[in-house]
Short mmCIF file of C-alpha atoms in Angstrom, two decimals:
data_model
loop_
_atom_site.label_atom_id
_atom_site.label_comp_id
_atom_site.label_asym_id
_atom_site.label_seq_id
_atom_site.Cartn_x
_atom_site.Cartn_y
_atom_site.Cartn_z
CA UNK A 1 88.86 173.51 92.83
CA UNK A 2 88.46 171.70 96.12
CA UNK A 3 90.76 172.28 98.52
CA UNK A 4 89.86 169.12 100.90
CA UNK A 5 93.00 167.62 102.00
CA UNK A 6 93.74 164.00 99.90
CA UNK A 7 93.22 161.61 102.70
CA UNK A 8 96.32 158.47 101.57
CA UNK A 9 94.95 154.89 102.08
CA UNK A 10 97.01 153.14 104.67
CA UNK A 11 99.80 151.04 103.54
CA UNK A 12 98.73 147.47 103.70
CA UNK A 13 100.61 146.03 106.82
CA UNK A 14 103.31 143.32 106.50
CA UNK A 15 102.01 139.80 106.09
CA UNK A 16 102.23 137.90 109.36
CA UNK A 17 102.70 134.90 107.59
CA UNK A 18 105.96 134.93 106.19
CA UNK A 19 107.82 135.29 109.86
CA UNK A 20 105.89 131.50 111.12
CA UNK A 21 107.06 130.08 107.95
CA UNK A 22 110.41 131.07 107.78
CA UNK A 23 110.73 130.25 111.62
CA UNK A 24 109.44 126.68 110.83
CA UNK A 25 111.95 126.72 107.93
CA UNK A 26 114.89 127.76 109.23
CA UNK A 27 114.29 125.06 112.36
CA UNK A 28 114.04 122.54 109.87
CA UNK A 29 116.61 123.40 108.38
CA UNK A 30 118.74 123.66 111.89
CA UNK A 31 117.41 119.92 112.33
CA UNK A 32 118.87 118.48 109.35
CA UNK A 33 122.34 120.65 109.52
CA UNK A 34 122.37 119.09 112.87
CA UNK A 35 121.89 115.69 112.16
CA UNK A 36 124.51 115.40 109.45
CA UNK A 37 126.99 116.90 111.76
CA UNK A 38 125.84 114.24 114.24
CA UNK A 39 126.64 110.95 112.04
CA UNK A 40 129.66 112.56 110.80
CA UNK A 41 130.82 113.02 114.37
CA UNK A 42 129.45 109.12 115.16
CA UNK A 43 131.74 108.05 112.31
CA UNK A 44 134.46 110.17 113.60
CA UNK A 45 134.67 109.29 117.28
CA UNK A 46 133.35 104.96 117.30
CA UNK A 47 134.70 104.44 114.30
CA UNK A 48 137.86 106.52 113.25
CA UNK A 49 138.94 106.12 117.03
CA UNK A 50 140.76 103.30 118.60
CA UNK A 51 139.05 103.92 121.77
CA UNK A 52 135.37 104.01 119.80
CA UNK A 53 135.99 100.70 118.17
CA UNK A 54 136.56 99.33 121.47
CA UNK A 55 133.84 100.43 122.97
CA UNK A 56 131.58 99.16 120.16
CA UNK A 57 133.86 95.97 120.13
CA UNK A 58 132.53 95.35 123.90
CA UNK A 59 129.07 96.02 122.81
CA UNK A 60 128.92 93.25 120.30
CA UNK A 61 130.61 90.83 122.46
CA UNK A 62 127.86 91.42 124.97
CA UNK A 63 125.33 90.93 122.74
CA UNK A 64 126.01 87.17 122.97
CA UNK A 65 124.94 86.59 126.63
CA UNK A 66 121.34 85.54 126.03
CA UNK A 67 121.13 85.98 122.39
CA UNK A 68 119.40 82.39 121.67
CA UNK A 69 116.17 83.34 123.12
CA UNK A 70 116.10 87.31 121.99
CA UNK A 71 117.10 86.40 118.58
CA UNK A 72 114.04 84.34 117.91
CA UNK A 73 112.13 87.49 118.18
CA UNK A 74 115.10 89.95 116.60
CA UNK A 75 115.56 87.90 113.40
CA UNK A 76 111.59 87.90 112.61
CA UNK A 77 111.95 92.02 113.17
CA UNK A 78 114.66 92.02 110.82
CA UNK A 79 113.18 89.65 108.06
CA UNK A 80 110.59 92.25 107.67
CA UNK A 81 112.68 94.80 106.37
CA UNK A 82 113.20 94.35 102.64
CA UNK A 83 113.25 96.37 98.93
CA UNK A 84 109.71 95.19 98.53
CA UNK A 85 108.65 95.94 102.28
CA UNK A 86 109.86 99.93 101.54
CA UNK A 87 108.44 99.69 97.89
CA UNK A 88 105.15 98.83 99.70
CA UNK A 89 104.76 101.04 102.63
CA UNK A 90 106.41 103.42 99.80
CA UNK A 91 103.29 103.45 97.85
CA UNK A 92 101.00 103.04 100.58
CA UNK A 93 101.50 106.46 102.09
CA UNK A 94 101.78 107.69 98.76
CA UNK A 95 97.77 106.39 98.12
CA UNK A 96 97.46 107.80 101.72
CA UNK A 97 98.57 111.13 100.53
CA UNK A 98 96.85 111.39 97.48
CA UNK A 99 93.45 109.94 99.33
CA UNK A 100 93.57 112.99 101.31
CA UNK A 101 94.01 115.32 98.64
CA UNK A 102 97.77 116.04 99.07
CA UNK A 103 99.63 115.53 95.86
CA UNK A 104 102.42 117.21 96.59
CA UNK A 105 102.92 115.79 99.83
CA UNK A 106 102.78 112.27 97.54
CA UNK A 107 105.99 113.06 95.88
CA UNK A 108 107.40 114.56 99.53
CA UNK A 109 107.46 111.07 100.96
CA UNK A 110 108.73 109.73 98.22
CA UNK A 111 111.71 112.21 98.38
CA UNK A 112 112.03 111.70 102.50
CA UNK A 113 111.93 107.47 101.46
CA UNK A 114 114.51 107.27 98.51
CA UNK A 115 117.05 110.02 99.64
CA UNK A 116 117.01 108.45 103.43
CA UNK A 117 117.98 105.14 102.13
CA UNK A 118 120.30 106.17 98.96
CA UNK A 119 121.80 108.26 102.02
CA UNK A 120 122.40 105.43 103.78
CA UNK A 121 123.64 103.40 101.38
CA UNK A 122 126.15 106.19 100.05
CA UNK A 123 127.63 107.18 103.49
CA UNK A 124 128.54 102.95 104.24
CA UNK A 125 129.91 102.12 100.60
CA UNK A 126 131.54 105.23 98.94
CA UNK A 127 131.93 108.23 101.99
CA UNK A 128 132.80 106.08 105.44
CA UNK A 129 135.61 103.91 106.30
CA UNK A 130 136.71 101.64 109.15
CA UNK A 131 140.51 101.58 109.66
CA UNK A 132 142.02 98.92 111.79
CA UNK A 133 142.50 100.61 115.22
CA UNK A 134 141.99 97.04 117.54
CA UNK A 135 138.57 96.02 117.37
CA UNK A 136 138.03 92.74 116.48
CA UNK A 137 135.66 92.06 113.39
CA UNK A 138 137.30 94.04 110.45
CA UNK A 139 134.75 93.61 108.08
CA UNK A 140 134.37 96.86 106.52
CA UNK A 141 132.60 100.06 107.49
CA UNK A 142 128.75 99.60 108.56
CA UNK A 143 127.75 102.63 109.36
CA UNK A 144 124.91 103.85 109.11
CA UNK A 145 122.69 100.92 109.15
CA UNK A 146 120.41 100.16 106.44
CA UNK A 147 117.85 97.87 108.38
CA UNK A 148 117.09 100.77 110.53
CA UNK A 149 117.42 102.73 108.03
CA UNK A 150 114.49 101.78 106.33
CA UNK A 151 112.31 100.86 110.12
CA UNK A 152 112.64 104.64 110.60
CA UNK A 153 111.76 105.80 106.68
CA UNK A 154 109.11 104.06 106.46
CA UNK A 155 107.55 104.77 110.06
CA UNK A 156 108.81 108.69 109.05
CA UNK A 157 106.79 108.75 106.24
CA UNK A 158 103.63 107.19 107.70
CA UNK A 159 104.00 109.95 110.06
CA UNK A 160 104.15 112.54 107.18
CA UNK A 161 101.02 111.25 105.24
CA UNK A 162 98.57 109.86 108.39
CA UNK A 163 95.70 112.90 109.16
CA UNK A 164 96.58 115.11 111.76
CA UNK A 165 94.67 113.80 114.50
CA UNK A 166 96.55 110.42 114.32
CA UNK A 167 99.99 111.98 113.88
CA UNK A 168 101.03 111.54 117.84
CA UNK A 169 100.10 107.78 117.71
CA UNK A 170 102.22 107.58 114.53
CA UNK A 171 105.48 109.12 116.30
CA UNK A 172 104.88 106.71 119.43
CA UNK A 173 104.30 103.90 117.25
CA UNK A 174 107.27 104.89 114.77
CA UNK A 175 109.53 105.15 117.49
CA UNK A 176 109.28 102.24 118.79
CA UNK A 177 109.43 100.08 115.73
CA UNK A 178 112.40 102.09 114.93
CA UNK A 179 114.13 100.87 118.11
CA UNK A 180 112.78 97.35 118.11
CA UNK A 181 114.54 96.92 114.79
CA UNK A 182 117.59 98.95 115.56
CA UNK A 183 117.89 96.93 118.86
CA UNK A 184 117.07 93.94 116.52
CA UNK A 185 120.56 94.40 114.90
CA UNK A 186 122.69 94.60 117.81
CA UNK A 187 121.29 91.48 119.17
CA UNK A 188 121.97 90.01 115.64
CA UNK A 189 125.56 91.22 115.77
CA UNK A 190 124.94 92.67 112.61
CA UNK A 191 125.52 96.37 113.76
CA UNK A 192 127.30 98.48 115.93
CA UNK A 193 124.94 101.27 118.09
CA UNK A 194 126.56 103.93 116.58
CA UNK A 195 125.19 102.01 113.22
CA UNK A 196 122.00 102.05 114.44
CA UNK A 197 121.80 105.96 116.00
CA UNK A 198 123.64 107.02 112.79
CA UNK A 199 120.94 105.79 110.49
CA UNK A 200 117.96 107.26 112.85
CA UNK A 201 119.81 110.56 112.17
CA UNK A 202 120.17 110.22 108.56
CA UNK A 203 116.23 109.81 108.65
CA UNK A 204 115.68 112.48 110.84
CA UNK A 205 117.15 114.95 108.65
CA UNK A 206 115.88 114.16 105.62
CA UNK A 207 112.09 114.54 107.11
CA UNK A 208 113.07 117.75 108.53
CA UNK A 209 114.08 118.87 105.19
CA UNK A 210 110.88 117.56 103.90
CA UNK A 211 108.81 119.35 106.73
CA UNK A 212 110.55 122.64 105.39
CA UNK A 213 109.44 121.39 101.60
CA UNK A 214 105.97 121.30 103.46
CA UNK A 215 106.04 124.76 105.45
CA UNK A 216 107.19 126.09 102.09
CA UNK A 217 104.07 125.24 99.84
CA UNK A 218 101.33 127.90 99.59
CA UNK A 219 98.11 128.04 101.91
CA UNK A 220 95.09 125.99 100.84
CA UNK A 221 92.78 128.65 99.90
CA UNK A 222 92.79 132.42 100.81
CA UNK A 223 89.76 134.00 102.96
CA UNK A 224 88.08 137.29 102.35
CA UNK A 225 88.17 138.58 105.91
CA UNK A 226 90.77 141.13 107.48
CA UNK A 227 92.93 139.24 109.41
CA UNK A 228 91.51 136.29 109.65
CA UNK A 229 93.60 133.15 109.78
CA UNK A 230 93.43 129.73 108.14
CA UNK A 231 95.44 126.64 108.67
CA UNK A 232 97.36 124.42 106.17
CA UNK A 233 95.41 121.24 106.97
CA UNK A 234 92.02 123.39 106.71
CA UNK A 235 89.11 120.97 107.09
CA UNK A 236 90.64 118.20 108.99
CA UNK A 237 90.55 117.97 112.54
CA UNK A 238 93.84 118.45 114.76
CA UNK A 239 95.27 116.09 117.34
CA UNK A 240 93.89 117.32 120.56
CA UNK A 241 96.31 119.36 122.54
CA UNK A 242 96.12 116.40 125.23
CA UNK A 243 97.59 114.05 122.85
CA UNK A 244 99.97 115.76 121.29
CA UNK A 245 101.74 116.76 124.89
CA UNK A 246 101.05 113.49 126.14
CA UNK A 247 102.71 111.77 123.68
CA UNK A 248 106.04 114.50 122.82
CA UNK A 249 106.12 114.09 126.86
CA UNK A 250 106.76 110.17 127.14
CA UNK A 251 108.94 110.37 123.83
CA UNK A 252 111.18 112.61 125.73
CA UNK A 253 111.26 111.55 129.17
CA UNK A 254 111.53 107.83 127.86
CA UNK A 255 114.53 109.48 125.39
CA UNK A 256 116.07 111.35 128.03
CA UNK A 257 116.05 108.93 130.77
CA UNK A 258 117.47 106.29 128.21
CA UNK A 259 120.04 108.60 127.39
CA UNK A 260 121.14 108.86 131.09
CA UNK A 261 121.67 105.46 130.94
CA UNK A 262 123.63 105.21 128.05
CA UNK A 263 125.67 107.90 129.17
CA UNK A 264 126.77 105.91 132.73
CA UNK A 265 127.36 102.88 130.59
CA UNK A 266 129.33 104.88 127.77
CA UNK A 267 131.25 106.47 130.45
CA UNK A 268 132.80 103.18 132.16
CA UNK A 269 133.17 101.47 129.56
CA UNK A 270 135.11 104.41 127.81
CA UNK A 271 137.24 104.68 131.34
CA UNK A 272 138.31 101.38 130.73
CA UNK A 273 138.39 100.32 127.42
CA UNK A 274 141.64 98.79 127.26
CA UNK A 275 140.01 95.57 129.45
CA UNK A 276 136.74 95.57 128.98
CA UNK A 277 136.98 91.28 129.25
CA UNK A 278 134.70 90.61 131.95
CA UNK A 279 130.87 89.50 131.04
CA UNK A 280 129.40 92.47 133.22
CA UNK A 281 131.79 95.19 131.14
CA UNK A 282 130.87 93.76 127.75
CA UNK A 283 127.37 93.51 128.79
CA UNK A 284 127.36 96.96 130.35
CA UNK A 285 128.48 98.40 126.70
CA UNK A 286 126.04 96.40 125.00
CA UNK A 287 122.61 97.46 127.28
CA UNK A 288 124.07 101.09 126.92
CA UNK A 289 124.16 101.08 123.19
CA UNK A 290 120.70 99.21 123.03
CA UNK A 291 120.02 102.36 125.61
CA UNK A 292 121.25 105.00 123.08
CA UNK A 293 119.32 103.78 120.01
CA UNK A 294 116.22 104.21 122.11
CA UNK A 295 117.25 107.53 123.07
CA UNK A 296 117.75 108.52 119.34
CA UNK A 297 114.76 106.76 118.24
CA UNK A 298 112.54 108.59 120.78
CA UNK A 299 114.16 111.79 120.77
CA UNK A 300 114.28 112.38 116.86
CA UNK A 301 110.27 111.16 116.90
CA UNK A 302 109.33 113.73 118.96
CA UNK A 303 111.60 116.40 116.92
CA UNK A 304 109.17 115.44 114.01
CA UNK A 305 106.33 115.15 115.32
CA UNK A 306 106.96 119.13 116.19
CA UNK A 307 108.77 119.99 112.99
CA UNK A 308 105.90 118.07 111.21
CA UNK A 309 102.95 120.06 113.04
CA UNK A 310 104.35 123.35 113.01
CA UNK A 311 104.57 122.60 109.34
CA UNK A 312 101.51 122.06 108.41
CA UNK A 313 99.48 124.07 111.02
CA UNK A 314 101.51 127.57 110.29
CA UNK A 315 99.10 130.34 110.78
CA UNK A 316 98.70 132.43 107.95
CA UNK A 317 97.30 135.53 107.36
CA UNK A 318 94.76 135.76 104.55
CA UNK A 319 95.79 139.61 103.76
CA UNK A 320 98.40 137.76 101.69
#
């Protein structure tokens, strides 16, 4: 009998890779708690407030003073939008998706597209109201608003399906269609800016849930090698590191410096809401609340442009 001592194999070590995923995860999942607790407190403080309707009541009053020439550009913007312009761009990123090998990521967009918009459509019709409180143009609730709405879906979605490399040009480009159409609708008069911030939220949580849907899939192929690492999007080049802080960079100091001005604007014209009469007050509301939808249009871009990254470039560790 030998009496060599049994030498144990070590224990394998504890995958690395479930800790990055549930961090990405559980931020996406943060995101999209967030924004519904943001367009339910919209809803509950310009709309379920005297002193919110008001406020918004200045803002589309103000949105008259030059309106003939801007509207020549808003209502083209707006005419865009339609059931067959989101049916399109619909299954365009779908093709995009499935050109690139992604099949589940097909049906993801899909998901992100439909549930935005049925969102939408069920928080204005069957979940929000707008009581009388003193602002002039009782004409039922309208927020969130479905013409942006759909602007940020579909430039969401394009964000989702586009190769990595191009996926900082789509969140620059996306967020400033978004705006341009959400700005579109305030010069219209056909929504509030709470409308218009509301539905960018509604938009932005539904792609952070579908980033976690994303983060959640399994790796694309396994490697042989002790701790080596693969990435998600294995095979396609990443957006250089330039480019993706250049462009999270002006999306944020563009957001945040349009928020600062929203911010001065809300707080006069909240200070004196009870005579906001003059041309320069109702004006004031109205370039503030243009001022916030850029804010939330650039702001939530750059949120998923990062959420939609750290989704699909999650390190993982091939002793899985």
């Amino acid at each position: 009998m030998s009496s060599a001592p049994v030498v144990r194999a070590p224990s394998p070590a504890p995958s690395r890779a479930a800790r990055p995923r549930g961090v990405v995860v559980g931020a996406c999942l943060g995101v999209a708690a967030a924004s519904a607790v943001g367009v339910w407190w919209l809803w509950s403080v310009f709309v379920n407030t005297r002193a919110g309707q008001l406020v918004e009541t200045a803002a589309l009053d103000g949105a008259e003073y030059g309106q003939t020439q801007l509207w020549k550009v808003a209502e083209r913007v707006l005419d865009v939008v339609s059931v067959g312009f989101i049916a399109a761009v619909l299954i365009a990123a779908m093709l995009i998706a499935v050109l690139r090998r992604r099949w589940e990521l097909a049906v993801q967009v899909a998901v992100l597209m439909v549930g935005a918009n049925l969102t939408t459509r069920f928080l204005k019709l069957e979940v929000f109201d707008r009581p009388e409180l003193g602002g002039h143009g009782q004409y039922g609730n309208t927020l969130p608003s479905g013409h942006t709405t759909a602007a940020a879906s579909v430039s969401a979605a394009l964000l989702l399906v586009v190769p990595p490399r191009v996926r900082p040009w789509a969140a620059l480009i996306g967020a400033g269609y978004t705006t341009l159409t959400g700005v579109s609708t305030l010069i219209g008069q056909w929504h509030r800016p709470s409308d218009v911030v509301a539905a960018i939220l509604v938009v932005l949580g539904w792609t952070a849930l579908t980033c976690a849907m994303i983060a959640l899939r399994p790796a694309r192929g396994t490697g042989t090698a002790t701790g080596a690492v693969r990435r998600v999007d294995a095979g396609e080049a990443p957006p250089t590191p330039a480019a993706m802080r250049g462009v999270i960079a002006v999306l944020v100091v563009v957001g945040v410096g349009a928020g600062a001005s929203a911010a001065v604007a809300l707080s006069h014209s909240w200070h004196d809401r009870e005579d906001l009469t003059t041309r320069a007050d109702q004006v004031t509301a109205y370039l503030g609340g243009a001022a916030g939808s850029l804010m939330a249009a650039c702001l939530a871009f750059a949120v998923m442009l990062v959420l939609r990254q750290a989704a699909a470039s999650r390190w993982l560790d091939d002793r899985t």
